[in-house]
mmCIF file of C-alpha atoms in Angstrom:
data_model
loop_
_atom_site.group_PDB
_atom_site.id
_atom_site.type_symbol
_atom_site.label_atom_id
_atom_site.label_comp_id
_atom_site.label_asym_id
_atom_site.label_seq_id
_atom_site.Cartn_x
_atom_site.Cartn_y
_atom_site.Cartn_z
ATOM 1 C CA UNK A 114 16.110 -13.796 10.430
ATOM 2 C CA UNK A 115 15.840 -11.275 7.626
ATOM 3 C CA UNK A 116 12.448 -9.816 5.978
ATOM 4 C CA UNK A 117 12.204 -7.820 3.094
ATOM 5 C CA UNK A 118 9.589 -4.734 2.742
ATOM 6 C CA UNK A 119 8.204 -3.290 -0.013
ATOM 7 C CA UNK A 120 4.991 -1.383 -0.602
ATOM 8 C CA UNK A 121 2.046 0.085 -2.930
ATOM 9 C CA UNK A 122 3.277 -2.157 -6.320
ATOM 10 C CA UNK A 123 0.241 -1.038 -7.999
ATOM 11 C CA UNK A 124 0.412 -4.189 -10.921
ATOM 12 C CA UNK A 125 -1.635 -2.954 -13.679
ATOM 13 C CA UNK A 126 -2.510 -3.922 -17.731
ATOM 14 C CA UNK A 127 -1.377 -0.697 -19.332
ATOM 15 C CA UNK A 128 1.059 2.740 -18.710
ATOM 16 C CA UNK A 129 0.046 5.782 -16.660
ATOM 17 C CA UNK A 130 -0.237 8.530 -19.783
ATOM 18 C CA UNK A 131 2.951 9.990 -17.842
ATOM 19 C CA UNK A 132 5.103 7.485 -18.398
ATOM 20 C CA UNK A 133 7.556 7.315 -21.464
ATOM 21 C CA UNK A 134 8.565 4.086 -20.680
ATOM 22 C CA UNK A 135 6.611 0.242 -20.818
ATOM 23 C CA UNK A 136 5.087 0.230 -17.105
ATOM 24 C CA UNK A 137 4.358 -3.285 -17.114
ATOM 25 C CA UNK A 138 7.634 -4.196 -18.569
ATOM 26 C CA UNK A 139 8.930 -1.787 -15.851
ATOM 27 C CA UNK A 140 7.388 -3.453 -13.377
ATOM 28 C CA UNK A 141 8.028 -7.298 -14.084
ATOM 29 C CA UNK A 142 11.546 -5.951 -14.181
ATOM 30 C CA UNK A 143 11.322 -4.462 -10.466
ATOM 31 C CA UNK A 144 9.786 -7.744 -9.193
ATOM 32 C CA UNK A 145 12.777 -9.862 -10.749
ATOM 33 C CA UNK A 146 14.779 -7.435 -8.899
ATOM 34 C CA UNK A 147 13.208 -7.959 -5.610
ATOM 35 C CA UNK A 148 13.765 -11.789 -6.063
ATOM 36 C CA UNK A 149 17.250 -11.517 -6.671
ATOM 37 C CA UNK A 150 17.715 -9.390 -4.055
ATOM 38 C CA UNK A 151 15.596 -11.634 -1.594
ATOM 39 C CA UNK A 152 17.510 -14.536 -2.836
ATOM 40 C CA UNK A 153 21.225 -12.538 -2.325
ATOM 41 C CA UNK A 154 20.254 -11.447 1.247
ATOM 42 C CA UNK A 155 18.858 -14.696 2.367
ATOM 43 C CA UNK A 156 15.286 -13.443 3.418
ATOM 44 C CA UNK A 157 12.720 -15.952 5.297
ATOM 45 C CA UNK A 158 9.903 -13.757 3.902
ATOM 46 C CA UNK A 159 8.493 -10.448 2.463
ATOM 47 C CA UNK A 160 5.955 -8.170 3.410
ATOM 48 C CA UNK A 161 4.093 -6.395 1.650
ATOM 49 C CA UNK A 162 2.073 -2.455 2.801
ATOM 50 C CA UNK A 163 -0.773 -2.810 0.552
ATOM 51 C CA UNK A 164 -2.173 -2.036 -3.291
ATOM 52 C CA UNK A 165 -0.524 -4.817 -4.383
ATOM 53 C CA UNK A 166 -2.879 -4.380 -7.429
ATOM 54 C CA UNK A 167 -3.881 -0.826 -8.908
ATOM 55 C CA UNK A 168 -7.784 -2.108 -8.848
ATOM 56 C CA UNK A 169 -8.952 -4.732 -7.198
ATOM 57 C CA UNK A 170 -9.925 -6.753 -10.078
ATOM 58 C CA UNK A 171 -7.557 -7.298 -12.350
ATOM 59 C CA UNK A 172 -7.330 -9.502 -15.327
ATOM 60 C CA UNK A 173 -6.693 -13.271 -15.119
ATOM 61 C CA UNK A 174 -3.395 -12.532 -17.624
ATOM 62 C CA UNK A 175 -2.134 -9.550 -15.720
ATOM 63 C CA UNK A 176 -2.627 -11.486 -12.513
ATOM 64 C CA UNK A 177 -1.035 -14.559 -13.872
ATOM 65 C CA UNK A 178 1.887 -13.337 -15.116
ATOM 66 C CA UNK A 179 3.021 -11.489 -11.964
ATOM 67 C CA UNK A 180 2.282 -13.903 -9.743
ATOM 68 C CA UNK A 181 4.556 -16.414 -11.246
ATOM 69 C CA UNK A 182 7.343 -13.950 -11.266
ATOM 70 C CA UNK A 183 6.295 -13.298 -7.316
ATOM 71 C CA UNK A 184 6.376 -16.865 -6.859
ATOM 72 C CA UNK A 185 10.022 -16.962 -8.092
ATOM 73 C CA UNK A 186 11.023 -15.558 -5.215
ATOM 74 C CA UNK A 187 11.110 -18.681 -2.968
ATOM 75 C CA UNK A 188 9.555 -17.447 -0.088
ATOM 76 C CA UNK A 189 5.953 -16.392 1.444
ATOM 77 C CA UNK A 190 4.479 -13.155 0.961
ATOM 78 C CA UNK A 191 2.676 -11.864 3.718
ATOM 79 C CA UNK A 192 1.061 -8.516 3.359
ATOM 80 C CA UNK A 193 -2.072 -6.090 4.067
ATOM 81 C CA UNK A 194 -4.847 -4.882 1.655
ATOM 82 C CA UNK A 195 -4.840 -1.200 0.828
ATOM 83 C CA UNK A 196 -7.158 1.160 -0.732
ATOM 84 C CA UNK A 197 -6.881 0.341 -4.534
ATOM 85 C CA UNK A 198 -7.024 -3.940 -3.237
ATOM 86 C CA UNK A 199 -10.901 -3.305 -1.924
ATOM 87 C CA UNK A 200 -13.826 -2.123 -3.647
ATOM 88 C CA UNK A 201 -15.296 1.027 -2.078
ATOM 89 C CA UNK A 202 -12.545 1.342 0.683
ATOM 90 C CA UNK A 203 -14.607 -1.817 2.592
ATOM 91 C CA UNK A 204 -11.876 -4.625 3.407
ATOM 92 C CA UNK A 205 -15.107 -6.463 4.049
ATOM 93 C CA UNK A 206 -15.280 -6.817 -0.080
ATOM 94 C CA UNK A 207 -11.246 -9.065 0.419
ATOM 95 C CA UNK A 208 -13.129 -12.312 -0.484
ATOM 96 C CA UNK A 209 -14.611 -10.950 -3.670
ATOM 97 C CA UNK A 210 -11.300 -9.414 -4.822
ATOM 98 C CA UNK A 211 -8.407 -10.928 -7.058
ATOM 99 C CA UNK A 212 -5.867 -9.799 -3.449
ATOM 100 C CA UNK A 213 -8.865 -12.011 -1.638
ATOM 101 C CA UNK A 214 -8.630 -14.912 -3.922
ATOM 102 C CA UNK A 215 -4.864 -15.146 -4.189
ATOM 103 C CA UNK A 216 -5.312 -15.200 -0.053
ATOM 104 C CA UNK A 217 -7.894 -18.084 -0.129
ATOM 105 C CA UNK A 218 -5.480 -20.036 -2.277
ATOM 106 C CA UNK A 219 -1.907 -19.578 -0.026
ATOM 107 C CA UNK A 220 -0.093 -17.550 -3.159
ATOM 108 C CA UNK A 221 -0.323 -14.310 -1.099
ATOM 109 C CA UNK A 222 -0.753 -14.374 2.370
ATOM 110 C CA UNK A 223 -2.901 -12.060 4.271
ATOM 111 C CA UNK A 224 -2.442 -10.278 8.043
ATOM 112 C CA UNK A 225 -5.865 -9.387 9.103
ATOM 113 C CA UNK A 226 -6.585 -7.221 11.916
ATOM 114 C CA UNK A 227 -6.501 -9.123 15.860
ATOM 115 C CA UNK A 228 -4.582 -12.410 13.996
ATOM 116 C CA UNK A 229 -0.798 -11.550 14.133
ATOM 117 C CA UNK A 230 1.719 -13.684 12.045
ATOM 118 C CA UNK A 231 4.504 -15.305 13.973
ATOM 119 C CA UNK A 232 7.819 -15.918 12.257
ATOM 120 C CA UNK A 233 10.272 -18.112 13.871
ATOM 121 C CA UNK A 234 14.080 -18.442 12.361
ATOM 122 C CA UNK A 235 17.706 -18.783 14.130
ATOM 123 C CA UNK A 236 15.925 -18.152 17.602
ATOM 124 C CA UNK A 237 14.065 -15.043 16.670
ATOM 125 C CA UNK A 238 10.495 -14.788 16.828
ATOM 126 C CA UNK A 239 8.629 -12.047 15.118
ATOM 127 C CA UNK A 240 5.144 -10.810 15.639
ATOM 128 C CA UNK A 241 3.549 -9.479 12.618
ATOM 129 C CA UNK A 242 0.237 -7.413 12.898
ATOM 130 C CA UNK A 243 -1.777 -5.605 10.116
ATOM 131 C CA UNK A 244 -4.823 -2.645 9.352
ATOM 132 C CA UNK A 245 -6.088 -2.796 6.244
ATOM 133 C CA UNK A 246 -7.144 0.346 4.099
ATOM 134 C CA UNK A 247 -10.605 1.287 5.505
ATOM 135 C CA UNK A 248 -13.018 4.273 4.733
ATOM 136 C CA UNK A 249 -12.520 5.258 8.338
ATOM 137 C CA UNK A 250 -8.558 5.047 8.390
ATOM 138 C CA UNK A 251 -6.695 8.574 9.607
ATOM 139 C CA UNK A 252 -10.716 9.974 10.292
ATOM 140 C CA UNK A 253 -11.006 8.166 13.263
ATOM 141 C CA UNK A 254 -9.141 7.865 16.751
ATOM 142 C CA UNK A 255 -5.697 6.455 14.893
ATOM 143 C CA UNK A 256 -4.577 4.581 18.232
ATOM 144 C CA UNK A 257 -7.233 1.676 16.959
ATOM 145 C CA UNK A 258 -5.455 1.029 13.567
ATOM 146 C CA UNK A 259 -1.572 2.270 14.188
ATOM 147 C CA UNK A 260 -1.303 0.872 17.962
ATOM 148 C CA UNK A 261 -0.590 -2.372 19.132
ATOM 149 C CA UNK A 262 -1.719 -3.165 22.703
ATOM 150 C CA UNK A 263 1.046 -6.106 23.104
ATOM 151 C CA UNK A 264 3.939 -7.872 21.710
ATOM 152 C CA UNK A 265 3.877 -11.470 22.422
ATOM 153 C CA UNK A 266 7.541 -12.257 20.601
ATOM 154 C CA UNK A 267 11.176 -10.759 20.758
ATOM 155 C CA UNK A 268 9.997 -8.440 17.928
ATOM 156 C CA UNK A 269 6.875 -6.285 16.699
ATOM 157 C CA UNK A 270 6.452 -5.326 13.306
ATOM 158 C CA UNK A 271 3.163 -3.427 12.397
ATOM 159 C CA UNK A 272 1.590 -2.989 8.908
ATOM 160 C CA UNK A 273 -0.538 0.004 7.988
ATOM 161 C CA UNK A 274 -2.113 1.037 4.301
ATOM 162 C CA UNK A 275 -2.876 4.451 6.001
ATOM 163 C CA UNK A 276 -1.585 8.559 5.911
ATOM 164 C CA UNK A 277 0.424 8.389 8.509
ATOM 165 C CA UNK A 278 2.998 11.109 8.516
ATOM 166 C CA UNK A 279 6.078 12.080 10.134
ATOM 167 C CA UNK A 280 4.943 15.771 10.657
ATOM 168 C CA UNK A 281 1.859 17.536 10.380
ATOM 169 C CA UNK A 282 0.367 17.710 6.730
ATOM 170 C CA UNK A 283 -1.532 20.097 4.373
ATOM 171 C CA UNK A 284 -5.548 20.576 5.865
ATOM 172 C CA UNK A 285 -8.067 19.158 4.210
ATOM 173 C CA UNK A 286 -6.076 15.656 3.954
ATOM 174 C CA UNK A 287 -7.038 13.266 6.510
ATOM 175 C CA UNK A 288 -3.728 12.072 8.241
ATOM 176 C CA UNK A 289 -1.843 11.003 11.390
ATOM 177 C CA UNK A 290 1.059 12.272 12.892
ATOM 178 C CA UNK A 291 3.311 9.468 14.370
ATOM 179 C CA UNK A 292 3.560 11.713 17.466
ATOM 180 C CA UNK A 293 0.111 10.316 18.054
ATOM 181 C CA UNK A 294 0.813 6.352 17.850
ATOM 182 C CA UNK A 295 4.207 6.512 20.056
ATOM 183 C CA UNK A 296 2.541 4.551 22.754
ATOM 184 C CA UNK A 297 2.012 1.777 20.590
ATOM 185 C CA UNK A 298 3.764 -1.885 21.416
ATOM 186 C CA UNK A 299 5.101 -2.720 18.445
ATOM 187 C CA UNK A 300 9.164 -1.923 17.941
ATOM 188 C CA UNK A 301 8.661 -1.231 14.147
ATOM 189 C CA UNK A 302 5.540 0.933 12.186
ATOM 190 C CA UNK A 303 5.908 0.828 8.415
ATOM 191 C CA UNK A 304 3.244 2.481 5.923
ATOM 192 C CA UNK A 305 2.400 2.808 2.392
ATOM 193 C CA UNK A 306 0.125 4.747 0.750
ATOM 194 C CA UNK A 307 1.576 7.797 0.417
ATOM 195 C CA UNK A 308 3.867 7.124 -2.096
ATOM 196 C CA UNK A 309 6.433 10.021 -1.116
ATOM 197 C CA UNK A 310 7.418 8.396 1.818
ATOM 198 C CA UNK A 311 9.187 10.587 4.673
ATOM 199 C CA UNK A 312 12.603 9.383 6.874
ATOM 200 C CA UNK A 313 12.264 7.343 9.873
ATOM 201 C CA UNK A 314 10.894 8.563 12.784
ATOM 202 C CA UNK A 315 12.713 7.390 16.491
ATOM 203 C CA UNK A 316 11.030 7.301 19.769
ATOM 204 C CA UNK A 317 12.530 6.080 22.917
ATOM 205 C CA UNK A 318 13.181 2.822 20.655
ATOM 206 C CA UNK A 319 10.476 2.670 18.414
ATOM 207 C CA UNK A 320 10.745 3.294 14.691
ATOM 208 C CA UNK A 321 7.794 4.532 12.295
ATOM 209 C CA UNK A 322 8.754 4.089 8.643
ATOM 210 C CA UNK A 323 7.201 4.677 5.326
ATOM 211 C CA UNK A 324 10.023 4.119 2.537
ATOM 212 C CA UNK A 325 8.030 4.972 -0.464
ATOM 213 C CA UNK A 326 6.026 3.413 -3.183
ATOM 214 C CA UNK A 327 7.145 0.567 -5.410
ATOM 215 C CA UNK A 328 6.288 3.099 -7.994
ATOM 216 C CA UNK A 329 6.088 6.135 -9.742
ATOM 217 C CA UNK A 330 2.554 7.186 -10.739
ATOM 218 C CA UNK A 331 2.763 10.926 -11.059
ATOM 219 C CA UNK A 332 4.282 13.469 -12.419
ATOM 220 C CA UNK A 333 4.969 15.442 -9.160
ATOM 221 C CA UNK A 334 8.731 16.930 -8.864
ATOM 222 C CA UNK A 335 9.188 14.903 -5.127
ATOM 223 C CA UNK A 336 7.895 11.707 -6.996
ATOM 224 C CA UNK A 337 10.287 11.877 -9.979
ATOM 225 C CA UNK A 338 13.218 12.763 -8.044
ATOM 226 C CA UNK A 339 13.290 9.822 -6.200
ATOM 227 C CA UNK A 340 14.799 6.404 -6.535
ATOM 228 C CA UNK A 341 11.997 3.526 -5.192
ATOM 229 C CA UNK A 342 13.628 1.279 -2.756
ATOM 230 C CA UNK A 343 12.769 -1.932 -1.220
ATOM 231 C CA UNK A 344 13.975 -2.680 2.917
ATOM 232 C CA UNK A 345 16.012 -5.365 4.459
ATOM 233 C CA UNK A 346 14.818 -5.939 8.252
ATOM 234 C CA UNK A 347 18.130 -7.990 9.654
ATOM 235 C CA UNK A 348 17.613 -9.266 12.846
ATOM 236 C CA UNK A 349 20.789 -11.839 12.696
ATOM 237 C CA UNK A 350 22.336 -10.098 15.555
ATOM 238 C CA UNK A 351 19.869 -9.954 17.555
ATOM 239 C CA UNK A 352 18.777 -6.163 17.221
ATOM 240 C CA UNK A 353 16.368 -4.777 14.419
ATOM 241 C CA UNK A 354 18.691 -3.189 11.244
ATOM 242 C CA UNK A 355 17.061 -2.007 7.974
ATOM 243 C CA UNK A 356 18.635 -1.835 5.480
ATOM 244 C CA UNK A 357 17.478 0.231 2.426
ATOM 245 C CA UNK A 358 18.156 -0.865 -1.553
ATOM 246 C CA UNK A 359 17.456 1.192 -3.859
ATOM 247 C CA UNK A 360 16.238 -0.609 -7.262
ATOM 248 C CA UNK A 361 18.723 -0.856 -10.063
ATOM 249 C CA UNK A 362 15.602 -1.276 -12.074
ATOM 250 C CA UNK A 363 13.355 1.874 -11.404
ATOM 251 C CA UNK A 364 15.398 4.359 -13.919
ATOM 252 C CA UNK A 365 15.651 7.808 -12.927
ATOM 253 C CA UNK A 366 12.370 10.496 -13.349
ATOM 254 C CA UNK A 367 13.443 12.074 -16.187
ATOM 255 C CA UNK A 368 14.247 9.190 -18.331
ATOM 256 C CA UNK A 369 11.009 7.468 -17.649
ATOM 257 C CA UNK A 370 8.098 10.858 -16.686
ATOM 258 C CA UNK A 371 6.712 12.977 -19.126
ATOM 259 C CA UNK A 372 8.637 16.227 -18.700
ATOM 260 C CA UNK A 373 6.845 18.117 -21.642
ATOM 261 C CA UNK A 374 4.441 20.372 -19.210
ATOM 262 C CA UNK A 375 5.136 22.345 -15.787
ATOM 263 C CA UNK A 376 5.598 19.693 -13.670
ATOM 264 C CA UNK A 377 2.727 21.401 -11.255
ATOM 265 C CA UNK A 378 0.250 21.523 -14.273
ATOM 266 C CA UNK A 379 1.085 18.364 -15.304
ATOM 267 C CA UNK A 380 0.632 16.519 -11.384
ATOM 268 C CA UNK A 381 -3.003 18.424 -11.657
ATOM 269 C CA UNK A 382 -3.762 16.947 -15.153
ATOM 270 C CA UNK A 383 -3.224 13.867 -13.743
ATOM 271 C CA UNK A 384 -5.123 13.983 -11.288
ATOM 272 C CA UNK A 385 -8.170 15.196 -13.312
ATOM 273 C CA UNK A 386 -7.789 12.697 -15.499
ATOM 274 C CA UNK A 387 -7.838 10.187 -12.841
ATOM 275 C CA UNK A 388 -10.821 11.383 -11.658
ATOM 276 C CA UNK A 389 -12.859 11.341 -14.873
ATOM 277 C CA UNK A 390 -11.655 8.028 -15.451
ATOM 278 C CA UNK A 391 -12.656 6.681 -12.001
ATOM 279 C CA UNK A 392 -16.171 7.981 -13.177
ATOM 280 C CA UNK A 393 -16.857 7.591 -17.011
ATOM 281 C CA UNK A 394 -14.479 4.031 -17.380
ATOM 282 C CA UNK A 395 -16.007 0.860 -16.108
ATOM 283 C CA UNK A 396 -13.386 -1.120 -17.179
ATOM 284 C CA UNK A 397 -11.213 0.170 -14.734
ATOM 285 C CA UNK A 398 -12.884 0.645 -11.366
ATOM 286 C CA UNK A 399 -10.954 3.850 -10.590
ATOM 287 C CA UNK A 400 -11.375 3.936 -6.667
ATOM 288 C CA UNK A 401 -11.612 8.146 -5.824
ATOM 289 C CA UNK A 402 -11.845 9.245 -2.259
ATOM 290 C CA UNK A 403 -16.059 8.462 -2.552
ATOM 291 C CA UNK A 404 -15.653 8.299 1.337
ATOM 292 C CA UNK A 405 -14.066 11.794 2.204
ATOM 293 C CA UNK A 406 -17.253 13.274 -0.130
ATOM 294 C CA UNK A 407 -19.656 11.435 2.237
ATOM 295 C CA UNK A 408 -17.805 12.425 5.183
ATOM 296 C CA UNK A 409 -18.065 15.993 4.016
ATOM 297 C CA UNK A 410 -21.996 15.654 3.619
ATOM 298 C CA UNK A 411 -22.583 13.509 6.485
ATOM 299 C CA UNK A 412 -21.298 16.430 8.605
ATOM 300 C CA UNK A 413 -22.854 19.215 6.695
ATOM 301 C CA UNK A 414 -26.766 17.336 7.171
ATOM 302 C CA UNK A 415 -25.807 15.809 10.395
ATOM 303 C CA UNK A 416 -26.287 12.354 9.152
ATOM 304 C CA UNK A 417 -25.660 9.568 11.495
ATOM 305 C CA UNK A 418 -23.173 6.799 11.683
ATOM 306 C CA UNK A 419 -24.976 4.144 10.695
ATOM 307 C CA UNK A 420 -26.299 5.829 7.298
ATOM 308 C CA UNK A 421 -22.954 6.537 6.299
ATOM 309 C CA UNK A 422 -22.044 3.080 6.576
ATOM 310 C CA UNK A 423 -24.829 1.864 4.599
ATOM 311 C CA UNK A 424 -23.693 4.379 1.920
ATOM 312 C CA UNK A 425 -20.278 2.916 1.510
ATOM 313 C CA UNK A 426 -21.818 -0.423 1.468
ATOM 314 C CA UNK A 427 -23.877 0.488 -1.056
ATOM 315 C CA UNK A 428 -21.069 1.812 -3.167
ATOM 316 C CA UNK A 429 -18.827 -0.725 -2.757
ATOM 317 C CA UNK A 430 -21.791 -3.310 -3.537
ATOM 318 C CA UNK A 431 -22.132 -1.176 -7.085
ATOM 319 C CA UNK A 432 -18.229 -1.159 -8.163
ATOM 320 C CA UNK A 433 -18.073 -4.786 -7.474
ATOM 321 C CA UNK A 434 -21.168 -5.009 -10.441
ATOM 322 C CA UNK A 435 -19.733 -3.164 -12.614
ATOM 323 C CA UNK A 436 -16.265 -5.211 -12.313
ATOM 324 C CA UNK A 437 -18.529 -8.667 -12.533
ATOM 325 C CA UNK A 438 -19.924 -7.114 -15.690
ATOM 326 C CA UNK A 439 -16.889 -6.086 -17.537
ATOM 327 C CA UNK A 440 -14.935 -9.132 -16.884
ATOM 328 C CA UNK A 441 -18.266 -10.978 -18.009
ATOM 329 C CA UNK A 442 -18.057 -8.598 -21.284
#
């Protein structure tokens, strides 16, 4: 059995303003990529760590043309929701989104929490769980989204859309260290969401994993100095090896970033810009960390559990009619 991984494709309608190059033309070229390379290695399936989609309702023609170039592949997609899939951070808004619909309707397969996937090829058996992005992801105790309590197959794979980091990170930034999950079950712990990425993490047989985004969205030297990759999980001889490609496709940074400004000043412009977006521009939902601002005030007046809750509800209830009325528009 092989599986291919990739993570955090972000499939939009338009460039990021730091990007010299066609993004969408970019992209449709990194997803023909993937299919050849799923087709040259032989893969049963791919799995996906979340944001498939940069908001979480796209456009029937930005949707449409993707997934026909996903289902060129000639295999299932199985995969998790992350932050940008879901309105307000609330997986409980899946079946109103275009990653919920493309679910309902078998194009793109997803693992929700408690229902494992099962893959079965040349004797193997694979056990694949999932955690969705949620408001209370890396805030909460993280052994109830990054640990598995069993593996009931020769293999565990676990999917995460969460902060999970191979080393302690800056404060302020809700995170987890993997030196908090190593009792989990599962043999293998791969993450998106951070689109950095880190090495792989060992522990007394266990790996933890986050390769890196699918893309480049920033302007940030440790983003344009890399090279996105995609991972082969081989399991033919009878032990886990990954196997990392990097995409022919995905150009280097400085043929495809906006070098003009400090690279610092220009990582903070961005996200300023992304901000003000995600506030004045309907049309594009901009998700910004609403819940780490109501975590903040929560705390400050003491608020209880339950109100919070209702507040991300709320919010999430609110971006979902604003994307109703735009695509009505």
């Amino acid at each position: 059995m092989k599986l291919l991984f990739l993570t955090d494709t972000h499939i939009r309608a338009s460039s990021p303003q730091n990007r010299t190059d066609d993004f969408v033309a970019t992209l449709k070229a990194k997803f023909r990529e993937v299919n050849e390379i799923a087709k040259r290695e032989g893969v049963q399936a791919i799995l996906h760590g979340g944001d498939l989609f940069d908001i979480p309702s796209p456009s029937l023609a930005v949707c449409g043309d993707f997934v026909q170039i996903m289902g060129e592949a000639g295999v299932p997609t199985y995969g998790i929701a992350g932050n940008h899939d879901v309105f307000g951070h609330n997986p409980d808004t899946l079946p109103r989104t275009m990653l919920g619909f493309l679910d309902r309707i078998g194009i793109y397969r997803l693992i929700h929490p408690g229902n494992p996937l099962f893959l079965e090829h040349g004797g193997m058996k694979v056990q694949v769980s999932g955690q969705h992005y949620h408001y209370d992801l890396d805030r909460r105790d993280p052994r109830l989204d990054y640990c598995v309590d069993r593996v009931e197959a020769d293999f565990g794979i676990h999917l995460v859309h969460g902060m999970l980091m191979d080393r302690a990170f800056m404060d302020g930034v809700a995170h987890t260290r993997v030196d908090q999950i190593v009792d989990t079950a599962a043999h293998l712990t791969l993450c998106g969401h951070n689109h950095l990425g880190w090495p792989e993490v060992k522990h007394n047989g266990k790996i933890f994993y986050n390769p890196g985004g699918f893309v480049r969205l920033s302007n940030h030297p440790s983003d344009a100095q890399r090279r996105p990759q995609v991972l082969i999980l081989d399991f033919t001889s009878g032990e886990l090896v990954i196997k990392k490609i990097r995409l022919k496709s995905a150009l280097p940074g400085d043929e495809v970033l906006d070098r003009s400004q400090n690279e610092e000043a220009a990582f903070a412009a961005q996200r300023l810009a992304d901000f003000v977006q995600g506030i004045k521009a309907a049309g594009d939902y901009k998700v910004i960390d609403i819940g780490a601002i109501i975590d903040e005030i929560a705390g400050r007046e003491g608020l209880p559990g339950d109100v919070r809750e209702e507040a991300m509800n709320r919010i999430a209830s609110a971006q979902e009619r604003l994307a109703v009325g735009e695509t009505k528009r």
